[in-house]
């Protein structure tokens, strides 16, 4: 109150009129009313964010998690009592996560499909976080330490497992051809995102061009499904791809959990029937991504276990039913019977395109699939090897999504815990140094992250001013004490689809958005993406505009790239768009 009084006392006072009456300065009052309103609004925003943070972070089970790992001998419980205790804990933990997900996704409805997805994701989250008792600051400190440790390794040697031998001339020629094709097809994968990406990529002219498309009364000769009442999505697709209305066979903007948008068009330049699948752009798509359990994907001619990411597999099955049962592909091949089938997508769309390519392979033996920044936990080993003959995956830099899988996430958790266990610095120093390092850079060697000669005894010592971050007898505890195996026994390993082209930065000149980046591309192994790297570019390298810019930059540096130079729409190099 004293602060407010001092402010009022320092403000200009009322003036005096000719009649001697005091005239109130209403402009000052109006300014203070605005200040008070802004203060109230800011307070409500802070309260809302705090409530959301509590819903997400707070764990009502607390130290009761230890019951999950209690053995019968420790507490002299009968087998039935122990089983009932374990069942009750699993049920309670799953219910807690399901409640959180329902609250965060309250705007998308609560139908049967959504409830099934909520339950599946809740079981996955409760299992993943069951054996740790970390707070948000612990995780932030662990990620900071891990980032510095990885930078040390990277400065001493290349962390990526690439082909050591020099590629032969046919392989180099094949890489050149695939890069040219990928640069051309990436514009269709980017176009599938519709007007949000187009307007963001063209802030000065995008809205005007879309308004011109929306004002035209003509409709496409294609079948349009879903909500595009103002023709904005379709107009942006036309502007990005340079195709005509008559070149589109089917466009679907329908979006639900396990049902994602796509379009089918005729690309006369490469004589291909293109199926472009959209990546993550809605909350429903996020839930599809998070449904990361394994699902059987029966494929003729493949020896070994055939399974894939559940959510992505169901999304691909939805598109498969639309293409085959609704006769969309038959219609396309009736119009252009001599064309080949090409399936493209970015992120979630890349995963769905890869699964769709596997499902259509027996009917269309010559099909090709270009998966841009696909999710890492997609195919079993047998399916991944099978897909190498017709799927090309393109990954830029230290993109997080191609490294995301349940085993990799389990490995990341164990690595963070190991960094925390072996660190002898206060948490506030780690966080402050980490913020400075992330913003201004510096040498990671100036801040040691591990104790010399750390051993199992350090697990019993205070850890970053916190006690018992690990629950005894848990899998993470046993992993640390037994040598940290790389393969997680809880989750089956899943791999990237097809052959992998890894695009990395060769050099960077300039500063921030004005920097000139030169890229290098090479064939890589799927084992190069068997761990998650913490980097400021782990998100930006995933963006569709960055992938497209990198491909076009490579084509321009190499000789005779017609498809790269004639593309109708150039996305800006310095833009970032948060799409998974």
PDB file of N, CA, C and O in Angstrom, residues 317 421 522:
ATOM      1  N   UNK A 317      -3.304 -46.355 -41.209  1.00  0.00           N
ATOM      2  CA  UNK A 317      -4.404 -47.248 -41.591  1.00  0.00           C
ATOM      3  C   UNK A 317      -5.642 -46.451 -41.998  1.00  0.00           C
ATOM      4  O   UNK A 317      -6.378 -46.852 -42.907  1.00  0.00           O
ATOM      5  N   UNK A 421      23.835 -37.992  -9.994  1.00  0.00           N
ATOM      6  CA  UNK A 421      24.449 -38.787  -8.925  1.00  0.00           C
ATOM      7  C   UNK A 421      25.922 -38.445  -8.778  1.00  0.00           C
ATOM      8  O   UNK A 421      26.447 -38.345  -7.667  1.00  0.00           O
ATOM      9  N   UNK A 522      25.253 -36.975 -46.221  1.00  0.00           N
ATOM     10  CA  UNK A 522      25.900 -38.277 -46.350  1.00  0.00           C
ATOM     11  C   UNK A 522      24.907 -39.356 -45.943  1.00  0.00           C
ATOM     12  O   UNK A 522      23.975 -39.108 -45.178  1.00  0.00           O
TER      13      UNK A 522
END
